[in-house]
Amino acid sequence: MSLSAKDKLAIKTFFEKVAPKAEEIGNETLSRTLFVYPQTKTYFSHWADLSPGSPQVKKHGTTVVKGVLSAVEMMDDLKGGLLTLSELHAFMLRIDPANFKIINQNLLVSLALMFPDDFTPEVHVSVDKFLAQVSLALAEKYR
Amino acid sequence: MVVWTEFERATIQDIFSKMNYEVVGPQALARCLIVYPWTQRYFGNFGNLYNAAAIMGNPMVAAHGKVVLRGLDRAVKNMDNIKATYAELSVLHSEKLHVDPDNFRLLADCLTVVVAGQMGASFTPEVQAAFQKFIAVVISALGKQYH
């Protein structure tokens, strides 16, 4: 399920609109991940406040979405481009890769509610494929 | 036994009472067929599903989307008894339609995206959690009679 030229164009075009709202999308995505899937909170036991919209959630949500946005620029070689981030997730953070699907789903929900007119079914399928590829690249160094 | 909080009950009733089934059903099913094209395997006699535009304009897809949402309404009206309410539907999906239960999750994800798009900011994390719990119960009930 690799990215076609049509997918890549749809992704680039759509994320250009998303980029200015990175903070908001990040907050929505991470807030929802932690709230709707409480098991994900286990990775953040060192945070004071895990509630939706808290300062730490906002800050970290932004970090995550900025990571996704940087992956857009590296679409032609995600494994190479995401090597360092993969090492981080594999050796330091050791996040179970099953959680990538969870955060991806919440990112899609956040995109749908913030960009209802732009997040058409065609954009949706391209973004879903892209996020799956990003997750694979992120899991590359796990074993 | 599923235990619903007051908030969850009220949220589910609220979402579905305000929802236009005639719009959301077709949109959710079309989105599922577009985003997860392998789900088209169950709709061989639906005619032209060749591309996104064809799927979104297909009258059989639209009609069936409405059927699905009306089926979901039965769970909305029987929240304390979803398993029993869906026993027949589960047998139908397993014995007659031969639908891989994994597809229920795919359609559910598309429905969530459509509802989020419709509700915007009012689809808060709390509302999303209630909605997804409801959908999870429905999916479990639909899969119950598979063997």
PDB file of C-alpha atoms in Angstrom:
ATOM      1  CA  MET A   1       0.000   0.000   0.000  1.00  0.00           C
ATOM      2  CA  SER A   2       2.724   2.463  -0.972  1.00  0.00           C
ATOM      3  CA  LEU A   3       2.071   6.077  -1.873  1.00  0.00           C
ATOM      4  CA  SER A   4       1.129   6.893  -5.452  1.00  0.00           C
ATOM      5  CA  ALA A   5       1.909  10.232  -7.072  1.00  0.00           C
ATOM      6  CA  LYS A   6      -1.738  11.160  -6.510  1.00  0.00           C
ATOM      7  CA  ASP A   7      -1.454  10.304  -2.803  1.00  0.00           C
ATOM      8  CA  LYS A   8       1.708  12.399  -2.411  1.00  0.00           C
ATOM      9  CA  LEU A   9       0.127  15.436  -4.044  1.00  0.00           C
ATOM     10  CA  ALA A  10      -3.036  15.139  -1.919  1.00  0.00           C
ATOM     11  CA  ILE A  11      -0.918  14.826   1.233  1.00  0.00           C
ATOM     12  CA  LYS A  12       1.342  17.790   0.427  1.00  0.00           C
ATOM     13  CA  THR A  13      -1.607  20.010  -0.491  1.00  0.00           C
ATOM     14  CA  PHE A  14      -3.677  19.080   2.538  1.00  0.00           C
ATOM     15  CA  PHE A  15      -0.871  19.373   5.101  1.00  0.00           C
ATOM     16  CA  GLU A  16       0.029  22.836   3.782  1.00  0.00           C
ATOM     17  CA  LYS A  17      -3.356  23.895   5.169  1.00  0.00           C
ATOM     18  CA  VAL A  18      -2.799  21.940   8.391  1.00  0.00           C
ATOM     19  CA  ALA A  19       0.677  23.326   9.159  1.00  0.00           C
ATOM     20  CA  PRO A  20      -0.449  26.750  10.486  1.00  0.00           C
ATOM     21  CA  LYS A  21      -2.728  24.947  12.973  1.00  0.00           C
ATOM     22  CA  ALA A  22      -0.107  22.467  14.172  1.00  0.00           C
ATOM     23  CA  GLU A  23      -0.541  23.402  17.826  1.00  0.00           C
ATOM     24  CA  GLU A  24      -4.304  23.041  17.786  1.00  0.00           C
ATOM     25  CA  ILE A  25      -4.221  19.735  15.888  1.00  0.00           C
ATOM     26  CA  GLY A  26      -1.508  18.457  18.213  1.00  0.00           C
ATOM     27  CA  ASN A  27      -3.542  19.341  21.278  1.00  0.00           C
ATOM     28  CA  GLU A  28      -6.698  17.713  19.892  1.00  0.00           C
ATOM     29  CA  THR A  29      -4.837  14.582  18.815  1.00  0.00           C
ATOM     30  CA  LEU A  30      -2.936  13.944  22.023  1.00  0.00           C
ATOM     31  CA  SER A  31      -5.823  15.006  24.300  1.00  0.00           C
ATOM     32  CA  ARG A  32      -8.098  12.530  22.598  1.00  0.00           C
ATOM     33  CA  THR A  33      -5.500   9.754  22.590  1.00  0.00           C
ATOM     34  CA  LEU A  34      -4.993  10.061  26.347  1.00  0.00           C
ATOM     35  CA  PHE A  35      -8.681  10.456  27.143  1.00  0.00           C
ATOM     36  CA  VAL A  36     -10.350   7.972  24.806  1.00  0.00           C
ATOM     37  CA  TYR A  37      -7.599   5.335  25.179  1.00  0.00           C
ATOM     38  CA  PRO A  38      -6.574   5.660  28.837  1.00  0.00           C
ATOM     39  CA  GLN A  39      -3.966   2.910  28.533  1.00  0.00           C
ATOM     40  CA  THR A  40      -1.803   5.413  26.609  1.00  0.00           C
ATOM     41  CA  LYS A  41      -1.460   7.451  29.783  1.00  0.00           C
ATOM     42  CA  THR A  42       0.992   4.850  31.042  1.00  0.00           C
ATOM     43  CA  TYR A  43       3.681   6.481  28.912  1.00  0.00           C
ATOM     44  CA  PHE A  44       3.245   9.825  30.665  1.00  0.00           C
ATOM     45  CA  SER A  45       3.185   8.919  34.340  1.00  0.00           C
ATOM     46  CA  HIS A  46       5.839  11.596  34.877  1.00  0.00           C
ATOM     47  CA  TRP A  47       3.465  14.398  33.862  1.00  0.00           C
ATOM     48  CA  ALA A  48       1.500  16.380  36.438  1.00  0.00           C
ATOM     49  CA  ASP A  49      -1.612  16.918  34.337  1.00  0.00           C
ATOM     50  CA  LEU A  50      -2.826  14.500  31.662  1.00  0.00           C
ATOM     51  CA  SER A  51      -6.207  16.099  31.115  1.00  0.00           C
ATOM     52  CA  PRO A  52      -7.270  17.337  27.664  1.00  0.00           C
ATOM     53  CA  GLY A  53      -5.712  20.706  26.893  1.00  0.00           C
ATOM     54  CA  SER A  54      -3.214  20.743  29.749  1.00  0.00           C
ATOM     55  CA  PRO A  55       0.063  22.651  29.105  1.00  0.00           C
ATOM     56  CA  GLN A  56       2.139  19.462  28.858  1.00  0.00           C
ATOM     57  CA  VAL A  57      -0.382  17.816  26.531  1.00  0.00           C
ATOM     58  CA  LYS A  58      -0.444  20.925  24.325  1.00  0.00           C
ATOM     59  CA  LYS A  59       3.331  21.125  24.161  1.00  0.00           C
ATOM     60  CA  HIS A  60       3.848  17.465  23.426  1.00  0.00           C
ATOM     61  CA  GLY A  61       0.957  17.331  20.956  1.00  0.00           C
ATOM     62  CA  THR A  62       2.701  20.081  18.996  1.00  0.00           C
ATOM     63  CA  THR A  63       5.950  18.092  19.013  1.00  0.00           C
ATOM     64  CA  VAL A  64       4.184  15.028  17.633  1.00  0.00           C
ATOM     65  CA  VAL A  65       2.330  16.881  14.875  1.00  0.00           C
ATOM     66  CA  LYS A  66       5.461  18.758  13.871  1.00  0.00           C
ATOM     67  CA  GLY A  67       7.075  15.333  13.517  1.00  0.00           C
ATOM     68  CA  VAL A  68       4.287  14.281  11.145  1.00  0.00           C
ATOM     69  CA  LEU A  69       4.666  17.513   9.182  1.00  0.00           C
ATOM     70  CA  SER A  70       8.405  16.916   8.843  1.00  0.00           C
ATOM     71  CA  ALA A  71       7.636  13.432   7.527  1.00  0.00           C
ATOM     72  CA  VAL A  72       5.595  15.045   4.733  1.00  0.00           C
ATOM     73  CA  GLU A  73       8.832  16.606   3.485  1.00  0.00           C
ATOM     74  CA  MET A  74      10.526  13.190   3.560  1.00  0.00           C
ATOM     75  CA  MET A  75       7.777  11.251   1.810  1.00  0.00           C
ATOM     76  CA  ASP A  76      10.123   9.822  -0.792  1.00  0.00           C
ATOM     77  CA  ASP A  77      12.350   8.189   1.817  1.00  0.00           C
ATOM     78  CA  LEU A  78      10.520   7.840   5.123  1.00  0.00           C
ATOM     79  CA  LYS A  79      12.805   5.114   6.500  1.00  0.00           C
ATOM     80  CA  GLY A  80      15.899   7.222   5.911  1.00  0.00           C
ATOM     81  CA  GLY A  81      14.342  10.486   6.988  1.00  0.00           C
ATOM     82  CA  LEU A  82      12.814   9.072  10.179  1.00  0.00           C
ATOM     83  CA  LEU A  83      15.865   7.045  11.210  1.00  0.00           C
ATOM     84  CA  THR A  84      16.738   9.178  14.235  1.00  0.00           C
ATOM     85  CA  LEU A  85      13.127   9.371  15.390  1.00  0.00           C
ATOM     86  CA  SER A  86      12.839   5.609  14.975  1.00  0.00           C
ATOM     87  CA  GLU A  87      15.893   5.076  17.154  1.00  0.00           C
ATOM     88  CA  LEU A  88      14.405   7.409  19.745  1.00  0.00           C
ATOM     89  CA  HIS A  89      11.104   5.514  19.822  1.00  0.00           C
ATOM     90  CA  ALA A  90      12.788   2.095  19.744  1.00  0.00           C
ATOM     91  CA  PHE A  91      15.578   2.484  22.273  1.00  0.00           C
ATOM     92  CA  MET A  92      14.556   5.326  24.539  1.00  0.00           C
ATOM     93  CA  LEU A  93      10.785   5.738  24.516  1.00  0.00           C
ATOM     94  CA  ARG A  94       9.999   2.088  23.761  1.00  0.00           C
ATOM     95  CA  ILE A  95       6.404   2.839  22.869  1.00  0.00           C
ATOM     96  CA  ASP A  96       4.525  -0.286  21.814  1.00  0.00           C
ATOM     97  CA  PRO A  97       3.942   0.198  18.065  1.00  0.00           C
ATOM     98  CA  ALA A  98       0.279  -0.755  18.527  1.00  0.00           C
ATOM     99  CA  ASN A  99      -0.113   2.756  19.885  1.00  0.00           C
ATOM    100  CA  PHE A 100       0.873   4.324  16.561  1.00  0.00           C
ATOM    101  CA  LYS A 101      -2.475   3.132  15.161  1.00  0.00           C
ATOM    102  CA  ILE A 102      -4.257   4.715  18.116  1.00  0.00           C
ATOM    103  CA  ILE A 103      -2.636   8.126  17.750  1.00  0.00           C
ATOM    104  CA  ASN A 104      -3.144   7.960  13.968  1.00  0.00           C
ATOM    105  CA  GLN A 105      -6.882   7.388  14.422  1.00  0.00           C
ATOM    106  CA  ASN A 106      -7.144  10.345  16.761  1.00  0.00           C
ATOM    107  CA  LEU A 107      -5.163  12.497  14.335  1.00  0.00           C
ATOM    108  CA  LEU A 108      -7.667  11.596  11.615  1.00  0.00           C
ATOM    109  CA  VAL A 109     -10.599  12.495  13.902  1.00  0.00           C
ATOM    110  CA  SER A 110      -8.934  15.827  14.763  1.00  0.00           C
ATOM    111  CA  LEU A 111      -8.289  16.598  11.098  1.00  0.00           C
ATOM    112  CA  ALA A 112     -11.919  15.743  10.256  1.00  0.00           C
ATOM    113  CA  LEU A 113     -13.342  18.074  12.862  1.00  0.00           C
ATOM    114  CA  MET A 114     -10.965  20.950  12.130  1.00  0.00           C
ATOM    115  CA  PHE A 115     -10.975  20.681   8.334  1.00  0.00           C
ATOM    116  CA  PRO A 116     -14.412  19.227   7.512  1.00  0.00           C
ATOM    117  CA  ASP A 117     -14.472  20.540   3.950  1.00  0.00           C
ATOM    118  CA  ASP A 118     -10.883  19.634   3.047  1.00  0.00           C
ATOM    119  CA  PHE A 119     -10.772  16.186   4.661  1.00  0.00           C
ATOM    120  CA  THR A 120     -12.665  14.526   1.824  1.00  0.00           C
ATOM    121  CA  PRO A 121     -12.725  10.719   1.451  1.00  0.00           C
ATOM    122  CA  GLU A 122      -9.958  10.976  -1.166  1.00  0.00           C
ATOM    123  CA  VAL A 123      -7.727  13.025   1.123  1.00  0.00           C
ATOM    124  CA  HIS A 124      -8.632  10.657   3.977  1.00  0.00           C
ATOM    125  CA  VAL A 125      -7.411   7.544   2.167  1.00  0.00           C
ATOM    126  CA  SER A 126      -4.126   9.213   1.146  1.00  0.00           C
ATOM    127  CA  VAL A 127      -3.478  10.518   4.669  1.00  0.00           C
ATOM    128  CA  ASP A 128      -4.366   7.133   6.186  1.00  0.00           C
ATOM    129  CA  LYS A 129      -1.886   5.417   3.858  1.00  0.00           C
ATOM    130  CA  PHE A 130       0.748   8.045   4.674  1.00  0.00           C
ATOM    131  CA  LEU A 131       0.330   7.666   8.443  1.00  0.00           C
ATOM    132  CA  ALA A 132       0.609   3.885   8.081  1.00  0.00           C
ATOM    133  CA  GLN A 133       3.902   4.353   6.221  1.00  0.00           C
ATOM    134  CA  VAL A 134       5.133   6.804   8.847  1.00  0.00           C
ATOM    135  CA  SER A 135       4.295   4.280  11.575  1.00  0.00           C
ATOM    136  CA  LEU A 136       6.199   1.581   9.742  1.00  0.00           C
ATOM    137  CA  ALA A 137       9.230   3.818   9.348  1.00  0.00           C
ATOM    138  CA  LEU A 138       9.020   4.781  13.018  1.00  0.00           C
ATOM    139  CA  ALA A 139       8.971   1.112  14.026  1.00  0.00           C
ATOM    140  CA  GLU A 140      11.907   0.261  11.742  1.00  0.00           C
ATOM    141  CA  LYS A 141      14.602   0.122  14.444  1.00  0.00           C
ATOM    142  CA  TYR A 142      12.507  -1.730  17.036  1.00  0.00           C
ATOM    143  CA  ARG A 143      13.995  -5.158  16.307  1.00  0.00           C
TER     144      ARG A 143
ATOM    145  CA  MET B   1     -23.413  -6.260  31.221  1.00  0.00           C
ATOM    146  CA  VAL B   2     -22.596  -2.853  29.849  1.00  0.00           C
ATOM    147  CA  VAL B   3     -22.796  -0.053  32.375  1.00  0.00           C
ATOM    148  CA  TRP B   4     -23.557   3.373  30.953  1.00  0.00           C
ATOM    149  CA  THR B   5     -22.970   6.577  32.868  1.00  0.00           C
ATOM    150  CA  GLU B   6     -25.609   9.308  32.712  1.00  0.00           C
ATOM    151  CA  PHE B   7     -23.256  11.340  30.579  1.00  0.00           C
ATOM    152  CA  GLU B   8     -22.767   8.484  28.111  1.00  0.00           C
ATOM    153  CA  ARG B   9     -26.501   7.826  27.786  1.00  0.00           C
ATOM    154  CA  ALA B  10     -27.326  11.468  27.312  1.00  0.00           C
ATOM    155  CA  THR B  11     -24.470  11.954  24.837  1.00  0.00           C
ATOM    156  CA  ILE B  12     -25.498   9.022  22.638  1.00  0.00           C
ATOM    157  CA  GLN B  13     -29.152  10.074  22.594  1.00  0.00           C
ATOM    158  CA  ASP B  14     -28.115  13.631  21.837  1.00  0.00           C
ATOM    159  CA  ILE B  15     -25.756  12.763  18.975  1.00  0.00           C
ATOM    160  CA  PHE B  16     -28.212  10.465  17.235  1.00  0.00           C
ATOM    161  CA  SER B  17     -31.288  12.639  17.769  1.00  0.00           C
ATOM    162  CA  LYS B  18     -29.501  15.487  16.002  1.00  0.00           C
ATOM    163  CA  MET B  19     -28.024  13.292  13.279  1.00  0.00           C
ATOM    164  CA  ASN B  20     -29.430  13.206   9.767  1.00  0.00           C
ATOM    165  CA  TYR B  21     -29.291   9.475   9.059  1.00  0.00           C
ATOM    166  CA  GLU B  22     -30.050  10.094   5.384  1.00  0.00           C
ATOM    167  CA  VAL B  23     -26.807  12.073   5.052  1.00  0.00           C
ATOM    168  CA  VAL B  24     -24.469  10.458   7.566  1.00  0.00           C
ATOM    169  CA  GLY B  25     -25.243   6.859   6.539  1.00  0.00           C
ATOM    170  CA  PRO B  26     -24.376   7.322   2.859  1.00  0.00           C
ATOM    171  CA  GLN B  27     -21.299   9.413   3.730  1.00  0.00           C
ATOM    172  CA  ALA B  28     -19.959   6.862   6.197  1.00  0.00           C
ATOM    173  CA  LEU B  29     -20.446   3.886   3.878  1.00  0.00           C
ATOM    174  CA  ALA B  30     -18.999   5.729   0.870  1.00  0.00           C
ATOM    175  CA  ARG B  31     -15.990   6.783   2.920  1.00  0.00           C
ATOM    176  CA  CYS B  32     -15.438   3.197   4.057  1.00  0.00           C
ATOM    177  CA  LEU B  33     -15.528   1.896   0.464  1.00  0.00           C
ATOM    178  CA  ILE B  34     -13.059   4.613  -0.583  1.00  0.00           C
ATOM    179  CA  VAL B  35     -10.634   4.507   2.344  1.00  0.00           C
ATOM    180  CA  TYR B  36     -10.683   0.700   2.681  1.00  0.00           C
ATOM    181  CA  PRO B  37     -11.337  -0.471  -0.889  1.00  0.00           C
ATOM    182  CA  TRP B  38     -11.222  -4.157   0.014  1.00  0.00           C
ATOM    183  CA  THR B  39     -14.580  -3.660   1.737  1.00  0.00           C
ATOM    184  CA  GLN B  40     -16.053  -3.392  -1.774  1.00  0.00           C
ATOM    185  CA  ARG B  41     -15.922  -7.185  -1.883  1.00  0.00           C
ATOM    186  CA  TYR B  42     -19.333  -7.273  -0.204  1.00  0.00           C
ATOM    187  CA  PHE B  43     -20.964  -5.071  -2.792  1.00  0.00           C
ATOM    188  CA  GLY B  44     -20.255  -6.810  -6.092  1.00  0.00           C
ATOM    189  CA  ASN B  45     -23.733  -6.060  -7.408  1.00  0.00           C
ATOM    190  CA  PHE B  46     -23.666  -2.342  -6.589  1.00  0.00           C
ATOM    191  CA  GLY B  47     -22.499  -1.326 -10.049  1.00  0.00           C
ATOM    192  CA  ASN B  48     -19.897   1.383 -10.529  1.00  0.00           C
ATOM    193  CA  LEU B  49     -17.486   1.590  -7.572  1.00  0.00           C
ATOM    194  CA  TYR B  50     -14.557   2.407  -9.801  1.00  0.00           C
ATOM    195  CA  ASN B  51     -13.390   5.607  -8.118  1.00  0.00           C
ATOM    196  CA  ALA B  52     -14.258   7.971  -5.255  1.00  0.00           C
ATOM    197  CA  ALA B  53     -16.604  10.098  -7.378  1.00  0.00           C
ATOM    198  CA  ALA B  54     -18.471   7.016  -8.625  1.00  0.00           C
ATOM    199  CA  ILE B  55     -18.811   5.645  -5.083  1.00  0.00           C
ATOM    200  CA  MET B  56     -20.051   8.947  -3.691  1.00  0.00           C
ATOM    201  CA  GLY B  57     -22.622   9.252  -6.467  1.00  0.00           C
ATOM    202  CA  ASN B  58     -23.747   5.627  -6.399  1.00  0.00           C
ATOM    203  CA  PRO B  59     -27.441   5.391  -5.418  1.00  0.00           C
ATOM    204  CA  MET B  60     -27.122   1.808  -4.126  1.00  0.00           C
ATOM    205  CA  VAL B  61     -24.320   2.879  -1.787  1.00  0.00           C
ATOM    206  CA  ALA B  62     -26.450   5.757  -0.537  1.00  0.00           C
ATOM    207  CA  ALA B  63     -29.474   3.518  -0.016  1.00  0.00           C
ATOM    208  CA  HIS B  64     -27.428   0.952   1.857  1.00  0.00           C
ATOM    209  CA  GLY B  65     -25.774   3.604   4.011  1.00  0.00           C
ATOM    210  CA  LYS B  66     -29.247   4.539   5.232  1.00  0.00           C
ATOM    211  CA  VAL B  67     -30.039   0.876   5.984  1.00  0.00           C
ATOM    212  CA  VAL B  68     -26.899   0.625   8.119  1.00  0.00           C
ATOM    213  CA  LEU B  69     -27.679   3.772  10.115  1.00  0.00           C
ATOM    214  CA  ARG B  70     -31.253   2.672  10.718  1.00  0.00           C
ATOM    215  CA  GLY B  71     -29.808  -0.597  12.022  1.00  0.00           C
ATOM    216  CA  LEU B  72     -27.581   1.401  14.354  1.00  0.00           C
ATOM    217  CA  ASP B  73     -30.643   3.266  15.571  1.00  0.00           C
ATOM    218  CA  ARG B  74     -31.935   0.033  17.068  1.00  0.00           C
ATOM    219  CA  ALA B  75     -28.942   0.002  19.395  1.00  0.00           C
ATOM    220  CA  VAL B  76     -29.519   3.674  20.251  1.00  0.00           C
ATOM    221  CA  LYS B  77     -33.102   2.833  21.266  1.00  0.00           C
ATOM    222  CA  ASN B  78     -32.054  -0.283  23.245  1.00  0.00           C
ATOM    223  CA  MET B  79     -28.822   0.707  24.916  1.00  0.00           C
ATOM    224  CA  ASP B  80     -29.339  -1.647  27.859  1.00  0.00           C
ATOM    225  CA  ASN B  81     -29.924  -4.630  25.650  1.00  0.00           C
ATOM    226  CA  ILE B  82     -27.761  -4.254  22.572  1.00  0.00           C
ATOM    227  CA  LYS B  83     -26.518  -7.842  22.569  1.00  0.00           C
ATOM    228  CA  ALA B  84     -30.032  -9.302  22.424  1.00  0.00           C
ATOM    229  CA  THR B  85     -31.265  -6.612  20.037  1.00  0.00           C
ATOM    230  CA  TYR B  86     -28.515  -7.531  17.566  1.00  0.00           C
ATOM    231  CA  ALA B  87     -28.651 -11.337  17.847  1.00  0.00           C
ATOM    232  CA  GLU B  88     -30.495 -11.687  14.537  1.00  0.00           C
ATOM    233  CA  LEU B  89     -28.346  -9.080  12.789  1.00  0.00           C
ATOM    234  CA  SER B  90     -25.250 -10.898  13.981  1.00  0.00           C
ATOM    235  CA  VAL B  91     -26.466 -14.177  12.499  1.00  0.00           C
ATOM    236  CA  LEU B  92     -27.296 -12.332   9.270  1.00  0.00           C
ATOM    237  CA  HIS B  93     -23.821 -10.806   8.974  1.00  0.00           C
ATOM    238  CA  SER B  94     -22.152 -14.123   9.752  1.00  0.00           C
ATOM    239  CA  GLU B  95     -24.280 -16.767   8.038  1.00  0.00           C
ATOM    240  CA  LYS B  96     -25.744 -14.906   5.105  1.00  0.00           C
ATOM    241  CA  LEU B  97     -23.502 -11.934   4.344  1.00  0.00           C
ATOM    242  CA  HIS B  98     -20.223 -13.579   5.427  1.00  0.00           C
ATOM    243  CA  VAL B  99     -18.735 -10.268   6.543  1.00  0.00           C
ATOM    244  CA  ASP B 100     -15.320 -10.414   8.223  1.00  0.00           C
ATOM    245  CA  PRO B 101     -16.001  -8.795  11.628  1.00  0.00           C
ATOM    246  CA  ASP B 102     -12.852  -6.714  11.231  1.00  0.00           C
ATOM    247  CA  ASN B 103     -14.833  -4.692   8.722  1.00  0.00           C
ATOM    248  CA  PHE B 104     -17.199  -3.487  11.450  1.00  0.00           C
ATOM    249  CA  ARG B 105     -14.267  -1.589  12.961  1.00  0.00           C
ATOM    250  CA  LEU B 106     -13.361  -0.088   9.584  1.00  0.00           C
ATOM    251  CA  LEU B 107     -16.891   1.198   8.987  1.00  0.00           C
ATOM    252  CA  ALA B 108     -17.049   2.408  12.600  1.00  0.00           C
ATOM    253  CA  ASP B 109     -13.843   4.433  12.142  1.00  0.00           C
ATOM    254  CA  CYS B 110     -15.299   6.072   9.033  1.00  0.00           C
ATOM    255  CA  LEU B 111     -18.542   6.817  10.865  1.00  0.00           C
ATOM    256  CA  THR B 112     -16.547   8.456  13.661  1.00  0.00           C
ATOM    257  CA  VAL B 113     -14.711  10.632  11.127  1.00  0.00           C
ATOM    258  CA  VAL B 114     -18.006  11.685   9.493  1.00  0.00           C
ATOM    259  CA  VAL B 115     -19.625  12.470  12.864  1.00  0.00           C
ATOM    260  CA  ALA B 116     -16.532  14.443  13.917  1.00  0.00           C
ATOM    261  CA  GLY B 117     -16.709  16.415  10.685  1.00  0.00           C
ATOM    262  CA  GLN B 118     -20.376  17.198  11.279  1.00  0.00           C
ATOM    263  CA  MET B 119     -20.083  18.089  14.970  1.00  0.00           C
ATOM    264  CA  GLY B 120     -16.785  19.986  14.850  1.00  0.00           C
ATOM    265  CA  ALA B 121     -15.638  21.331  18.195  1.00  0.00           C
ATOM    266  CA  SER B 122     -18.667  19.884  20.007  1.00  0.00           C
ATOM    267  CA  PHE B 123     -17.177  16.433  19.345  1.00  0.00           C
ATOM    268  CA  THR B 124     -15.057  16.843  22.452  1.00  0.00           C
ATOM    269  CA  PRO B 125     -12.764  14.103  23.798  1.00  0.00           C
ATOM    270  CA  GLU B 126     -15.471  13.211  26.336  1.00  0.00           C
ATOM    271  CA  VAL B 127     -18.128  12.943  23.624  1.00  0.00           C
ATOM    272  CA  GLN B 128     -15.724  10.954  21.433  1.00  0.00           C
ATOM    273  CA  ALA B 129     -15.084   8.502  24.274  1.00  0.00           C
ATOM    274  CA  ALA B 130     -18.826   7.950  24.807  1.00  0.00           C
ATOM    275  CA  PHE B 131     -19.433   7.538  21.084  1.00  0.00           C
ATOM    276  CA  GLN B 132     -16.568   5.078  20.642  1.00  0.00           C
ATOM    277  CA  LYS B 133     -17.690   3.054  23.665  1.00  0.00           C
ATOM    278  CA  PHE B 134     -21.173   2.793  22.169  1.00  0.00           C
ATOM    279  CA  ILE B 135     -19.761   1.738  18.811  1.00  0.00           C
ATOM    280  CA  ALA B 136     -17.510  -0.838  20.498  1.00  0.00           C
ATOM    281  CA  VAL B 137     -20.535  -2.389  22.207  1.00  0.00           C
ATOM    282  CA  VAL B 138     -22.382  -2.506  18.879  1.00  0.00           C
ATOM    283  CA  ILE B 139     -19.400  -4.143  17.171  1.00  0.00           C
ATOM    284  CA  SER B 140     -19.104  -6.725  19.936  1.00  0.00           C
ATOM    285  CA  ALA B 141     -22.831  -7.550  19.673  1.00  0.00           C
ATOM    286  CA  LEU B 142     -22.617  -7.890  15.900  1.00  0.00           C
ATOM    287  CA  GLY B 143     -19.758 -10.341  16.264  1.00  0.00           C
ATOM    288  CA  LYS B 144     -21.375 -12.410  18.990  1.00  0.00           C
ATOM    289  CA  GLN B 145     -23.094 -15.027  16.825  1.00  0.00           C
ATOM    290  CA  TYR B 146     -20.086 -15.786  14.647  1.00  0.00           C
ATOM    291  CA  HIS B 147     -18.755 -19.300  15.012  1.00  0.00           C
TER     292      HIS B 147
END
